[in-house]
Coordinates of C-alpha atoms in Angstrom, one line a residue:
Chain A
M19 CA 5.2 39.6 -132.9
T20 CA 6.6 40.6 -129.6
F21 CA 6.6 44.3 -128.8
L22 CA 9.4 45.6 -126.6
T23 CA 9.2 48.8 -124.6
A24 CA 11.3 50.7 -122.1
I25 CA 10.8 53.8 -119.9
E26 CA 13.4 56.5 -120.7
N27 CA 13.8 60.2 -121.3
W28 CA 12.7 61.4 -117.9
A29 CA 12.0 65.2 -117.7
S30 CA 14.5 67.1 -115.5
D31 CA 11.7 67.7 -113.0
L32 CA 10.6 64.1 -113.3
S33 CA 7.1 65.3 -114.2
T34 CA 7.1 63.2 -117.3
A35 CA 8.8 60.2 -118.9
Q36 CA 8.5 58.3 -122.2
L37 CA 7.4 54.8 -122.9
R38 CA 9.6 54.0 -125.9
D39 CA 8.9 51.4 -128.5
L40 CA 12.1 49.3 -129.0
S41 CA 10.4 46.6 -131.1
Q42 CA 12.0 45.1 -134.1
Y43 CA 9.8 45.7 -137.2
G44 CA 10.3 44.0 -140.5
G45 CA 11.9 40.6 -141.2
S46 CA 9.6 38.0 -139.7
N47 CA 7.7 40.8 -138.0
P48 CA 5.2 43.2 -139.6
L49 CA 6.5 46.5 -140.8
R50 CA 5.7 49.4 -138.6
S51 CA 3.9 51.0 -141.5
A52 CA 1.5 48.1 -141.5
L53 CA 0.4 48.6 -137.9
A54 CA -1.6 51.1 -135.9
L55 CA -0.4 50.9 -132.3
Y56 CA -2.6 51.4 -129.2
V57 CA -1.0 51.4 -125.9
Y58 CA -2.1 51.0 -122.3
L59 CA 0.2 51.7 -119.3
Y60 CA -0.2 50.8 -115.7
K61 CA 1.8 51.4 -112.5
R62 CA 1.8 48.0 -110.7
D63 CA 2.4 48.0 -106.9
A64 CA 3.9 45.3 -104.8
Q65 CA 0.5 43.7 -104.3
N66 CA 0.0 43.5 -108.1
N67 CA -2.7 46.2 -108.1
D68 CA -2.6 48.3 -111.2
T69 CA -3.2 52.0 -111.5
P70 CA -3.9 53.2 -115.1
I71 CA -1.7 55.9 -116.5
T72 CA -3.1 58.1 -119.3
I73 CA -1.4 57.5 -122.6
D74 CA -1.9 59.7 -125.7
N75 CA -2.9 57.3 -128.5
T76 CA -3.8 59.9 -131.1
N77 CA -0.8 59.1 -133.3
P78 CA -1.1 55.4 -133.8
L79 CA 0.5 55.1 -137.3
T80 CA 3.9 56.7 -136.5
A81 CA 4.3 56.9 -132.8
N82 CA 7.5 55.3 -131.4
S83 CA 7.3 56.8 -127.9
W84 CA 4.5 57.9 -125.6
T85 CA 5.1 60.7 -123.1
F86 CA 3.2 60.2 -119.9
A87 CA 2.9 61.9 -116.5
L88 CA 5.4 60.0 -114.3
P89 CA 3.8 59.0 -111.0
A90 CA 5.6 59.4 -107.7
P91 CA 6.1 55.7 -107.0
D92 CA 9.1 54.2 -108.7
G93 CA 9.3 50.6 -109.8
V94 CA 7.3 48.3 -112.1
F95 CA 5.2 49.6 -114.9
V96 CA 3.1 47.3 -117.1
A97 CA 2.6 48.3 -120.7
I98 CA 0.3 46.5 -123.2
V99 CA 0.8 47.2 -126.8
Y100 CA -1.9 46.3 -129.4
G101 CA -0.8 46.3 -133.0
F102 CA -3.8 46.6 -135.3
Y103 CA -3.2 45.8 -138.9
I104 CA -4.3 48.6 -141.2
W105 CA -7.3 47.6 -143.2
T106 CA -6.8 46.7 -146.9
A107 CA -9.4 45.5 -149.3
G108 CA -10.2 41.8 -148.9
T109 CA -12.5 39.3 -147.2
Y110 CA -12.2 39.0 -143.4
P111 CA -13.7 36.4 -141.2
A112 CA -15.9 37.4 -138.2
G113 CA -13.9 38.6 -135.3
T114 CA -11.1 40.2 -137.3
A115 CA -10.0 43.6 -136.0
R116 CA -8.6 46.3 -138.2
Y117 CA -7.6 49.9 -138.1
H118 CA -9.1 52.2 -140.8
N119 CA -9.0 56.0 -141.1
G120 CA -8.4 56.7 -137.4
V121 CA -11.0 54.1 -136.1
Y122 CA -10.5 50.6 -134.8
Y123 CA -13.0 48.1 -136.0
K124 CA -14.0 44.4 -135.5
A125 CA -15.9 42.4 -138.1
N126 CA -19.1 41.0 -136.7
T127 CA -19.5 38.6 -139.6
S128 CA -17.5 37.5 -142.6
T129 CA -17.2 40.7 -144.7
F130 CA -15.5 42.2 -147.7
S131 CA -16.9 45.7 -147.0
T132 CA -14.9 48.8 -146.2
P133 CA -15.0 49.4 -142.4
G134 CA -17.6 52.0 -141.7
A135 CA -19.4 51.5 -145.0
D136 CA -22.0 49.1 -143.5
S137 CA -23.0 47.3 -140.4
T138 CA -20.6 44.3 -140.8
W139 CA -17.9 46.1 -138.9
D140 CA -18.4 47.3 -135.3
V141 CA -16.4 50.2 -133.9
L142 CA -14.3 49.2 -131.0
T143 CA -15.0 51.4 -128.0
D144 CA -12.9 49.5 -125.4
I145 CA -9.9 48.0 -127.1
Q146 CA -8.5 46.2 -124.1
A147 CA -11.7 44.5 -123.3
E148 CA -12.7 43.7 -126.9
V149 CA -9.5 42.5 -128.5
T150 CA -7.4 41.0 -125.8
G151 CA -6.7 37.5 -127.0
N152 CA -8.0 38.3 -130.5
T153 CA -5.5 36.6 -132.8
S154 CA -5.9 39.2 -135.6
V155 CA -4.2 41.8 -133.4
E156 CA -0.6 41.7 -132.5
Q157 CA -0.3 42.2 -128.7
T158 CA 2.3 42.0 -126.0
Q159 CA 2.5 42.8 -122.4
T160 CA 5.8 44.1 -121.2
Y161 CA 7.3 45.0 -117.8
N162 CA 9.1 48.3 -117.5
W163 CA 11.3 49.8 -114.8
S164 CA 11.8 53.3 -113.5
A165 CA 13.7 54.3 -110.4
A166 CA 14.1 58.0 -111.4
H167 CA 12.7 59.4 -108.2
S168 CA 14.9 57.2 -106.0
M169 CA 18.1 57.9 -107.9
T170 CA 17.7 61.7 -108.3
G171 CA 15.8 62.7 -105.1
P172 CA 17.3 62.9 -101.7
L173 CA 19.7 60.1 -102.6
G174 CA 21.0 62.3 -105.4
D175 CA 21.4 65.1 -102.9
I176 CA 23.4 62.8 -100.6
L177 CA 25.6 61.9 -103.6
A178 CA 26.1 65.6 -104.4
D179 CA 27.0 66.3 -100.8
F180 CA 29.4 63.3 -100.8
G181 CA 31.4 64.6 -103.7
P182 CA 33.3 67.4 -101.9
T183 CA 34.2 65.0 -99.1
V184 CA 36.5 63.1 -101.4
R185 CA 39.9 64.6 -101.6
N186 CA 42.9 63.2 -103.4
G187 CA 40.9 60.0 -104.0
K188 CA 40.2 59.5 -100.3
C189 CA 36.8 59.7 -98.6
R190 CA 36.9 61.9 -95.5
D191 CA 33.4 61.0 -94.3
L192 CA 32.7 57.3 -93.9
D193 CA 29.1 58.0 -92.7
R194 CA 28.3 59.8 -95.9
L195 CA 30.1 57.1 -97.9
T196 CA 27.9 54.4 -96.2
N197 CA 24.7 56.4 -97.0
V198 CA 25.7 56.6 -100.6
L199 CA 26.7 53.0 -100.9
Y200 CA 23.6 51.7 -99.1
G201 CA 21.1 53.6 -101.1
A202 CA 22.8 52.9 -104.4
A203 CA 23.1 49.2 -103.6
M204 CA 19.5 48.9 -102.6
I205 CA 18.4 50.5 -105.9
E206 CA 20.6 48.1 -107.7
S207 CA 19.2 45.2 -105.8
A208 CA 15.7 46.3 -106.8
F209 CA 16.7 46.5 -110.4
T210 CA 18.4 43.1 -110.2
N211 CA 15.2 41.6 -108.9
F212 CA 13.4 43.2 -111.8
R213 CA 15.9 41.8 -114.3
A214 CA 15.4 38.4 -112.7
G215 CA 11.7 38.6 -113.2
D216 CA 10.9 38.9 -109.4
Y217 CA 8.7 41.9 -110.0
Q218 CA 7.0 41.9 -106.6
D219 CA 10.4 41.7 -104.8
A220 CA 11.7 44.5 -107.0
Q221 CA 8.8 46.7 -106.2
S222 CA 9.0 45.9 -102.4
V223 CA 12.7 46.9 -102.3
I224 CA 12.2 50.2 -104.3
D225 CA 9.2 51.0 -102.1
Y226 CA 11.5 50.6 -99.1
V227 CA 14.1 52.8 -100.6
Q228 CA 11.6 55.5 -101.4
A229 CA 9.9 55.4 -98.0
N230 CA 13.0 55.1 -95.9
L231 CA 16.2 56.1 -97.7
A232 CA 15.1 58.7 -100.2
A233 CA 12.6 60.4 -97.9
Chain B
M110 CA 42.1 31.4 -116.2
I111 CA 42.5 29.5 -112.9
R112 CA 38.8 28.7 -112.8
T113 CA 36.8 27.3 -115.7
S114 CA 34.2 29.5 -117.4
T115 CA 31.5 27.4 -115.8
E116 CA 32.9 27.9 -112.3
I117 CA 33.2 31.7 -113.0
N118 CA 29.6 31.8 -114.2
V119 CA 28.3 30.0 -111.2
I120 CA 30.0 32.5 -108.9
L121 CA 28.8 35.5 -110.9
N122 CA 25.3 34.0 -110.8
K123 CA 25.5 33.5 -107.1
A124 CA 26.6 37.1 -106.6
Q125 CA 23.7 38.4 -108.8
Q126 CA 21.2 36.3 -106.9
A127 CA 22.8 37.5 -103.6
L128 CA 22.5 41.1 -104.8
A129 CA 18.8 40.6 -105.5
Q130 CA 17.9 38.7 -102.4
L131 CA 19.9 40.6 -99.9
G132 CA 18.0 43.8 -100.8
V133 CA 14.7 42.0 -100.2
Q134 CA 15.9 40.6 -96.9
I135 CA 17.2 44.0 -95.8
S136 CA 14.0 45.8 -96.6
E137 CA 11.9 43.1 -95.1
A138 CA 13.9 43.1 -91.9
A139 CA 13.9 46.9 -91.7
N140 CA 10.1 47.0 -92.2
A141 CA 9.9 44.5 -89.4
G142 CA 11.7 46.9 -87.1
V143 CA 15.2 45.6 -87.3
E144 CA 17.7 48.4 -86.9
N145 CA 20.8 48.8 -89.0
I146 CA 23.0 48.3 -85.9
D147 CA 21.6 44.8 -85.6
P148 CA 24.7 42.5 -86.4
D149 CA 22.8 40.4 -88.9
Q150 CA 21.3 43.4 -90.7
R151 CA 24.6 45.1 -90.7
D152 CA 26.2 42.0 -92.2
R153 CA 23.6 42.0 -94.9
I154 CA 24.1 45.6 -95.7
I155 CA 27.8 45.4 -95.9
R156 CA 27.7 42.3 -98.1
L157 CA 25.2 44.0 -100.4
E158 CA 27.4 47.0 -100.8
T159 CA 30.5 45.0 -101.3
I160 CA 29.0 42.6 -103.8
R161 CA 27.7 45.5 -105.8
A162 CA 31.0 47.2 -105.7
I163 CA 32.9 44.1 -106.9
L164 CA 30.4 43.3 -109.6
Q165 CA 30.6 46.9 -110.9
T166 CA 34.4 46.6 -110.9
I167 CA 34.8 43.3 -112.7
L168 CA 31.8 43.4 -115.1
T169 CA 31.0 45.6 -118.0
S170 CA 27.5 47.0 -118.3
D171 CA 26.4 44.1 -120.5
G172 CA 27.7 41.5 -118.1
A173 CA 31.0 40.6 -119.7
I174 CA 34.2 40.4 -117.6
V175 CA 36.3 43.5 -118.1
A176 CA 39.4 43.0 -120.3
Y177 CA 41.8 43.7 -117.4
F178 CA 40.5 40.8 -115.3
S179 CA 40.1 38.4 -118.2
A180 CA 43.8 38.9 -119.2
P181 CA 46.0 35.9 -118.2
A182 CA 48.4 38.2 -116.5
N183 CA 45.8 39.1 -114.0
A184 CA 44.3 35.7 -113.5
K185 CA 45.5 35.3 -109.9
K186 CA 44.1 38.7 -108.9
F187 CA 40.8 37.9 -110.6
N188 CA 40.7 34.5 -108.9
N189 CA 41.2 36.1 -105.5
I190 CA 38.3 38.5 -106.2
L191 CA 36.1 35.5 -107.2
D192 CA 37.0 33.8 -103.9
G193 CA 35.8 36.8 -102.0
L194 CA 32.6 37.1 -104.2
A195 CA 31.8 33.4 -103.6
A196 CA 32.3 33.8 -99.8
L197 CA 30.1 37.0 -99.7
S198 CA 27.4 35.3 -101.7
K199 CA 27.3 32.4 -99.2
Q200 CA 24.2 30.3 -99.7
Y201 CA 22.7 32.3 -102.6
S202 CA 22.4 30.6 -105.9
G203 CA 20.2 30.7 -109.0
P204 CA 20.1 31.1 -112.7
F205 CA 21.8 33.8 -114.7
I206 CA 20.2 37.2 -114.4
P207 CA 20.6 39.0 -117.7
M208 CA 22.4 42.4 -117.7
L209 CA 20.3 45.0 -119.4
G210 CA 23.0 47.6 -119.6
T211 CA 21.8 51.1 -119.5
R212 CA 18.4 50.5 -121.1
N213 CA 15.5 49.1 -119.3
I214 CA 14.6 46.6 -121.9
P215 CA 11.7 44.6 -120.6
I216 CA 12.0 40.9 -120.2
A217 CA 9.6 39.3 -122.6
F218 CA 10.2 35.6 -122.0
Y219 CA 12.5 33.3 -120.0
G220 CA 13.6 30.1 -121.5
S221 CA 15.7 27.3 -120.2
G222 CA 17.5 26.5 -123.5
G223 CA 16.1 25.0 -126.6
S224 CA 16.4 21.4 -127.7
G225 CA 18.7 20.8 -130.6
G226 CA 18.4 17.0 -131.0
G227 CA 15.7 15.2 -132.8
G228 CA 13.6 18.3 -133.2
S229 CA 11.9 20.4 -130.6
G230 CA 8.6 19.2 -129.3
G231 CA 7.4 22.7 -128.8
P232 CA 8.4 26.1 -127.6
V233 CA 10.5 26.6 -124.6
T234 CA 8.1 27.0 -121.7
P235 CA 8.4 28.2 -118.2
G236 CA 9.2 25.0 -116.3
G237 CA 10.7 22.9 -118.9
T238 CA 11.8 22.2 -122.5
T239 CA 10.0 19.7 -124.6
F240 CA 11.8 17.3 -126.9
Q241 CA 10.8 14.6 -129.3
N242 CA 11.9 12.3 -132.0
L243 CA 9.0 10.7 -133.8
S244 CA 10.9 8.0 -135.5
V245 CA 13.8 6.6 -133.6
N246 CA 15.5 3.7 -135.5
S247 CA 17.7 0.9 -134.2
P248 CA 20.1 0.9 -132.6
G249 CA 19.2 4.4 -131.3
E250 CA 19.1 8.1 -132.1
V251 CA 19.8 11.4 -130.3
V252 CA 16.5 12.8 -128.9
D253 CA 17.7 15.8 -127.0
T254 CA 20.8 18.1 -127.2
F255 CA 21.6 21.1 -125.2
N256 CA 24.6 23.2 -124.0
A257 CA 26.3 21.3 -121.1
N258 CA 27.5 24.6 -119.6
I259 CA 24.1 25.9 -118.6
S260 CA 23.7 23.3 -115.9
S261 CA 25.2 20.2 -114.3
F262 CA 22.0 18.1 -114.0
A263 CA 18.6 17.7 -115.6
Y264 CA 15.4 16.0 -114.8
Y265 CA 13.6 14.1 -117.6
M266 CA 10.1 12.9 -118.1
Y267 CA 9.6 10.7 -121.2
S268 CA 7.3 8.5 -123.2
V269 CA 8.3 5.8 -125.6
Q270 CA 5.9 4.3 -128.0
G271 CA 6.5 1.3 -130.3
V272 CA 4.4 0.8 -133.5
N273 CA 5.6 -2.7 -134.5
I274 CA 3.7 -5.9 -133.7
G275 CA 4.2 -6.8 -130.0
E276 CA 5.6 -3.4 -129.1
G277 CA 4.0 -1.2 -126.5
N278 CA 4.2 2.1 -124.6
R279 CA 6.0 3.2 -121.5
S280 CA 6.6 6.5 -119.7
G281 CA 8.8 7.4 -116.9
F282 CA 11.4 9.8 -115.5
F283 CA 15.1 9.9 -114.6
I284 CA 17.9 12.3 -113.6
L285 CA 20.9 13.2 -115.6
S286 CA 24.1 14.4 -114.0
W287 CA 27.4 15.4 -115.6
K288 CA 30.8 16.9 -114.9
G289 CA 33.3 17.6 -117.6
T290 CA 32.8 14.8 -120.1
D291 CA 31.5 12.4 -117.5
V292 CA 27.7 11.9 -117.5
T293 CA 25.4 9.4 -115.8
I294 CA 21.8 8.6 -115.8
S295 CA 20.1 7.4 -112.6
G296 CA 16.7 6.8 -111.1
D297 CA 15.0 5.7 -114.3
V298 CA 11.5 4.9 -113.0
S299 CA 8.8 4.1 -115.4
T300 CA 5.3 2.8 -115.7
S301 CA 4.6 -0.8 -116.6
E302 CA 4.5 -1.6 -120.3
V303 CA 1.2 -1.2 -121.9
G304 CA -0.1 -2.6 -125.1
G305 CA 3.1 -4.7 -125.7
N306 CA 6.7 -4.8 -124.6
T307 CA 9.3 -2.1 -124.5
D308 CA 12.2 -4.5 -124.0
N309 CA 15.7 -3.1 -124.7
V310 CA 14.4 0.5 -124.9
F311 CA 16.6 2.6 -122.7
F312 CA 18.3 6.0 -122.5
S313 CA 22.0 6.8 -122.5
A314 CA 23.8 10.1 -122.5
A315 CA 27.2 11.6 -123.5
I316 CA 28.9 14.9 -123.6
V317 CA 30.0 15.7 -127.1
S318 CA 31.7 19.0 -128.0
G319 CA 30.3 20.7 -124.9
Q320 CA 26.8 19.4 -125.6
V321 CA 24.7 17.0 -123.6
Q322 CA 23.3 14.4 -125.9
L323 CA 20.5 12.2 -124.8
T324 CA 20.1 9.0 -126.9
C325 CA 17.2 6.6 -126.9
N326 CA 18.4 3.1 -127.7
V327 CA 15.8 0.9 -129.3
P328 CA 15.7 -2.7 -130.7
S329 CA 13.7 -1.9 -133.8
N330 CA 12.7 1.1 -136.0
N331 CA 10.1 3.7 -135.8
W332 CA 9.9 4.3 -132.0
T333 CA 8.2 7.6 -131.0
V334 CA 10.0 9.4 -128.1
R335 CA 8.6 12.4 -126.5
G336 CA 9.4 14.2 -123.2
T337 CA 10.2 17.2 -121.2
R338 CA 13.6 18.2 -119.8
I339 CA 13.7 20.4 -116.7
L340 CA 16.8 22.4 -115.6
F341 CA 16.0 23.4 -112.2
Q342 CA 18.3 26.4 -112.2
N343 CA 16.1 27.9 -114.9
I344 CA 12.7 26.7 -113.8
S345 CA 9.9 29.1 -113.4
F346 CA 6.3 28.0 -112.8
S347 CA 4.9 31.4 -113.6
S348 CA 4.9 33.3 -116.8
A349 CA 7.7 35.8 -117.0
Q350 CA 5.4 38.1 -118.8
G351 CA 3.0 37.8 -115.9
D352 CA -0.7 38.4 -115.7
F353 CA -2.5 41.1 -117.6
P354 CA -3.7 43.9 -115.4
N355 CA -6.6 43.1 -113.2
G356 CA -10.0 43.4 -114.6
I357 CA -9.5 42.1 -118.1
R358 CA -9.3 38.4 -117.5
T359 CA -12.6 36.8 -117.6
D360 CA -11.6 33.2 -117.3
T361 CA -9.8 33.0 -114.0
S362 CA -11.1 29.5 -113.0
G363 CA -9.5 26.6 -114.6
P364 CA -9.3 24.8 -116.9
F365 CA -8.8 27.6 -119.3
W366 CA -6.7 28.7 -122.2
V367 CA -3.8 31.0 -121.5
D368 CA -2.5 32.0 -124.9
R369 CA -2.7 35.6 -123.9
R370 CA 0.4 35.4 -121.8
Y371 CA 2.5 34.6 -124.8
E372 CA 3.2 36.0 -128.1
I373 CA 0.2 35.0 -130.2
T374 CA 1.0 33.5 -133.6
W375 CA -1.7 32.6 -136.0
D376 CA -2.0 31.5 -139.6
M377 CA -4.8 31.6 -142.1
V378 CA -5.1 28.3 -143.8
S379 CA -7.3 27.3 -146.6
L380 CA -10.0 24.7 -146.0
S381 CA -10.4 22.8 -149.2
S382 CA -12.4 19.7 -149.5
R383 CA -12.6 19.6 -145.8
T384 CA -8.9 19.0 -145.4
L385 CA -6.7 21.6 -143.8
D386 CA -3.4 21.8 -145.7
F387 CA -1.4 22.3 -142.5
P388 CA 1.4 19.8 -141.9
L389 CA 1.2 18.1 -138.6
T390 CA 5.0 18.4 -138.3
Y391 CA 4.5 22.1 -138.1
L392 CA 2.1 21.7 -135.2
N393 CA 4.5 19.4 -133.4
S394 CA 7.3 21.9 -133.7
H395 CA 5.5 25.1 -133.0
C396 CA 2.8 24.6 -130.4
L397 CA 1.7 22.6 -127.4
G398 CA -1.9 22.8 -128.5
I399 CA -4.1 24.6 -130.9
V400 CA -7.6 25.8 -131.2
I401 CA -9.3 25.7 -134.6
H402 CA -12.0 28.3 -135.5
P403 CA -13.4 27.5 -138.9
S404 CA -15.1 30.3 -140.7
P405 CA -17.9 30.5 -141.5
P406 CA -18.8 28.7 -138.3
L407 CA -19.9 25.1 -138.5
Q408 CA -23.5 24.4 -137.8
D409 CA -22.6 22.6 -134.6
N410 CA -20.8 25.2 -132.4
A411 CA -19.2 22.4 -130.4
L412 CA -17.1 21.7 -133.5
N413 CA -15.5 25.1 -133.4
L414 CA -13.4 24.5 -130.4
D415 CA -11.2 21.5 -130.4
Y416 CA -7.6 21.3 -129.7
V417 CA -4.7 19.1 -130.9
D418 CA -1.9 17.9 -128.8
G419 CA 0.8 16.5 -131.1
A420 CA -0.9 13.9 -133.1
N421 CA -3.8 13.4 -130.7
I422 CA -7.2 15.0 -130.9
N423 CA -8.1 15.6 -127.3
T424 CA -11.7 16.7 -127.6
M425 CA -14.2 15.5 -130.0
S426 CA -17.7 16.7 -130.6
P427 CA -20.4 14.1 -130.4
E428 CA -21.4 15.2 -133.9
G429 CA -18.0 15.0 -135.4
G430 CA -14.6 16.6 -135.0
W431 CA -11.1 16.6 -136.4
Q432 CA -9.1 13.7 -137.4
V433 CA -5.4 13.3 -138.2
I434 CA -4.7 11.6 -141.4
A435 CA -1.2 11.4 -142.8
D436 CA 0.3 14.8 -142.3
S437 CA -2.9 16.9 -142.3
I438 CA -5.9 17.5 -140.2
T439 CA -9.3 16.6 -141.7
M440 CA -12.6 17.9 -140.5
Y441 CA -15.5 15.5 -140.7
R442 CA -18.9 14.8 -139.4
K443 CA -20.8 11.6 -138.9
P444 CA -23.0 10.8 -141.9
S445 CA -26.1 11.4 -139.8
G446 CA -25.0 14.9 -139.2
G447 CA -25.9 15.8 -142.8
F448 CA -22.5 17.2 -143.7
D449 CA -22.8 19.7 -146.5
S450 CA -19.4 19.9 -148.2
A451 CA -20.4 22.9 -150.3
T452 CA -20.8 24.9 -147.2
Y453 CA -17.2 24.6 -146.2
N454 CA -15.3 24.6 -149.4
N455 CA -12.9 27.5 -149.6
A456 CA -13.6 28.5 -146.1
T457 CA -10.8 29.5 -143.8
A458 CA -9.7 28.5 -140.3
V459 CA -7.7 30.4 -137.7
I460 CA -5.1 28.3 -135.9
T461 CA -4.3 29.7 -132.5
M462 CA -1.4 28.3 -130.5
R463 CA -2.3 28.0 -126.9
H464 CA -1.4 26.3 -123.6
Y465 CA -4.1 24.4 -121.8
I466 CA -4.1 24.8 -118.1
E467 CA -6.0 22.4 -115.8

C-alpha cells in the first residue's frame, strides 16, 4: 500500500508540528489494526542532504500522527513509513519481517515459531537498514511541506502592520502592500514548485524567503 | 465559454508553471546580487505577484474555476482575464500542477495517463506509458486509448511481432499529432523486418468521443503489439517519490533494481509440482519485471534471482531457470542438475515487482 502523510498542527510558538497519517486503510489496503507503523522523518535541504528528526515510535499500533520538534528551516521534509504486519500463527519464509508484542522481528529461516520463542527470528535493531526493500513490509517514502516559519514570522508581522493601512478598501501604503505581496507570492511559488515535484527548486525559493524576506 | 476547456487548461497550466519558475528565477537572481530595482527583476516580481493574485481570484482552493467566472454571463470578463494571464505567463509552459488545497498531501506518484485500449502493458511510469495488445487480428485492433485533452501530440515507440509462417518482427517510432477531431501520424521510422515480413502492418489513429485511439492494422491474425507512449508535457525522468535519504542505498552503481522507489506489491504463490500457478497475463498487466525468490532456496543460488519481462525470461542460470509455458511460469533444472522434486513441492515463492535500470 502507499502511505500518505502531511505536516500539520503547528504549535503556536512553532516549537512542534505533527506528521499526520492520511493513508487509506481497508479495501485493497490492509486495515490499520493489522499494521504496526514505524516512521522516520528527515529535513531535506536544497542539496538533498538529510537531517534526521526524532520521531516517537512508541505507539505503533494506533498512532495516526507523530509530534516532532519543528526545525527552523522551512521546506521539504521526507518521511518514510514502514508498516509491519502484526505476527499471527503460521509458517513464514526466511526474510519475513513481523511485529510481535512491541518488538520487530525478521525470520532468519523458514519458521512457524512464535517470534522470540527461539532463534529463528532475529530482533530488528535498525529497521531502516534492515527492512528497506523487504517485500514483507509495507513501506512508502513521502514528501511533506512546511512553510510555517516563513508565513508566521516577520512576514506575518508585515501582514499585521499592513492591515491598519487599509481604509475603506483602499491601501494607503503601496510599499507595505508590495512587501506583503512579494513575500506571499514567493512562498506560494515555493509551494507550487513543491506541488510540481520540483523539490530542490521549492527548497531553494523558501530558503531565499527565510534568509532575505522573513529575516 | 469563449475559449475551449483545453485552451483554458493550457493557460492555467502556463500560469502555474510561471508562478513556480518565476520564484526560482527571482531568488536565483537575487542570490546573484541582482537588486529589486533591476528592470528585469522588477518585471519578474510584478508578474509573480499579479499571476498569483489572478489565480487566487479565479480558482478555488482545489483548482476549479470559481462559479462566477464559469458562468456564461461573465464569459467575456473571464476571457479578458485569461488574455492577461497568458501574456503574463509568456514563455512558461508545462503540465498541470495539482492543487493540494489547504492540506499538504504529499505527492506519491506522477503518471501521464493510463492506457485504455488493448490492455495496459504495465504501470504508468515516469517517462512514458506502456501499452500492448498481444493478439491483434485482421484487419486491425485498437492498441492504445487515452484522453485527447491531456495533450496535442504524443511520441510512440512500438514493436510488432507476427507468429504465422513467413511473418517477422519490426520495431520503430512515430509522432502523433491532433487538433479537435483531426489526427495524423508522421515520421514512422522502423527497423528492417527480421525473421520474416511485416507487410501491410501499419498504425492509424482517430479521435473518438474525446479519446485518442491508436489502431494497429494487420493483414492476418495474432499479431503481438507492444510499445510505449510518451506525452512530453508529463514526462519525468526521475521518480516523483525521489530517492531515499542518503546512507541507506547500498546499490548505487548500475545496473540495479529500484523497486524501492515505488509502492511494493507482492504475492505469495504456491509452488506445486514445480509450476507457479501465476497467470502470465497478470504479470503483463502489473509489472515491468519481477524477481522470484523461491523458498526454501534452491540449491543453486543463481536460480533464485531471475526476472521476467513480459513473456521473455531475461536471465537464465547455467544450471536451469524459469520457463514460460502456456500461461504459467515453470521452474526447471537440467537433468544433470539432479532436480529433486520433493524438495520443492508445496514451497512458496515471493514475486517482487521491480524496474531494472541499466
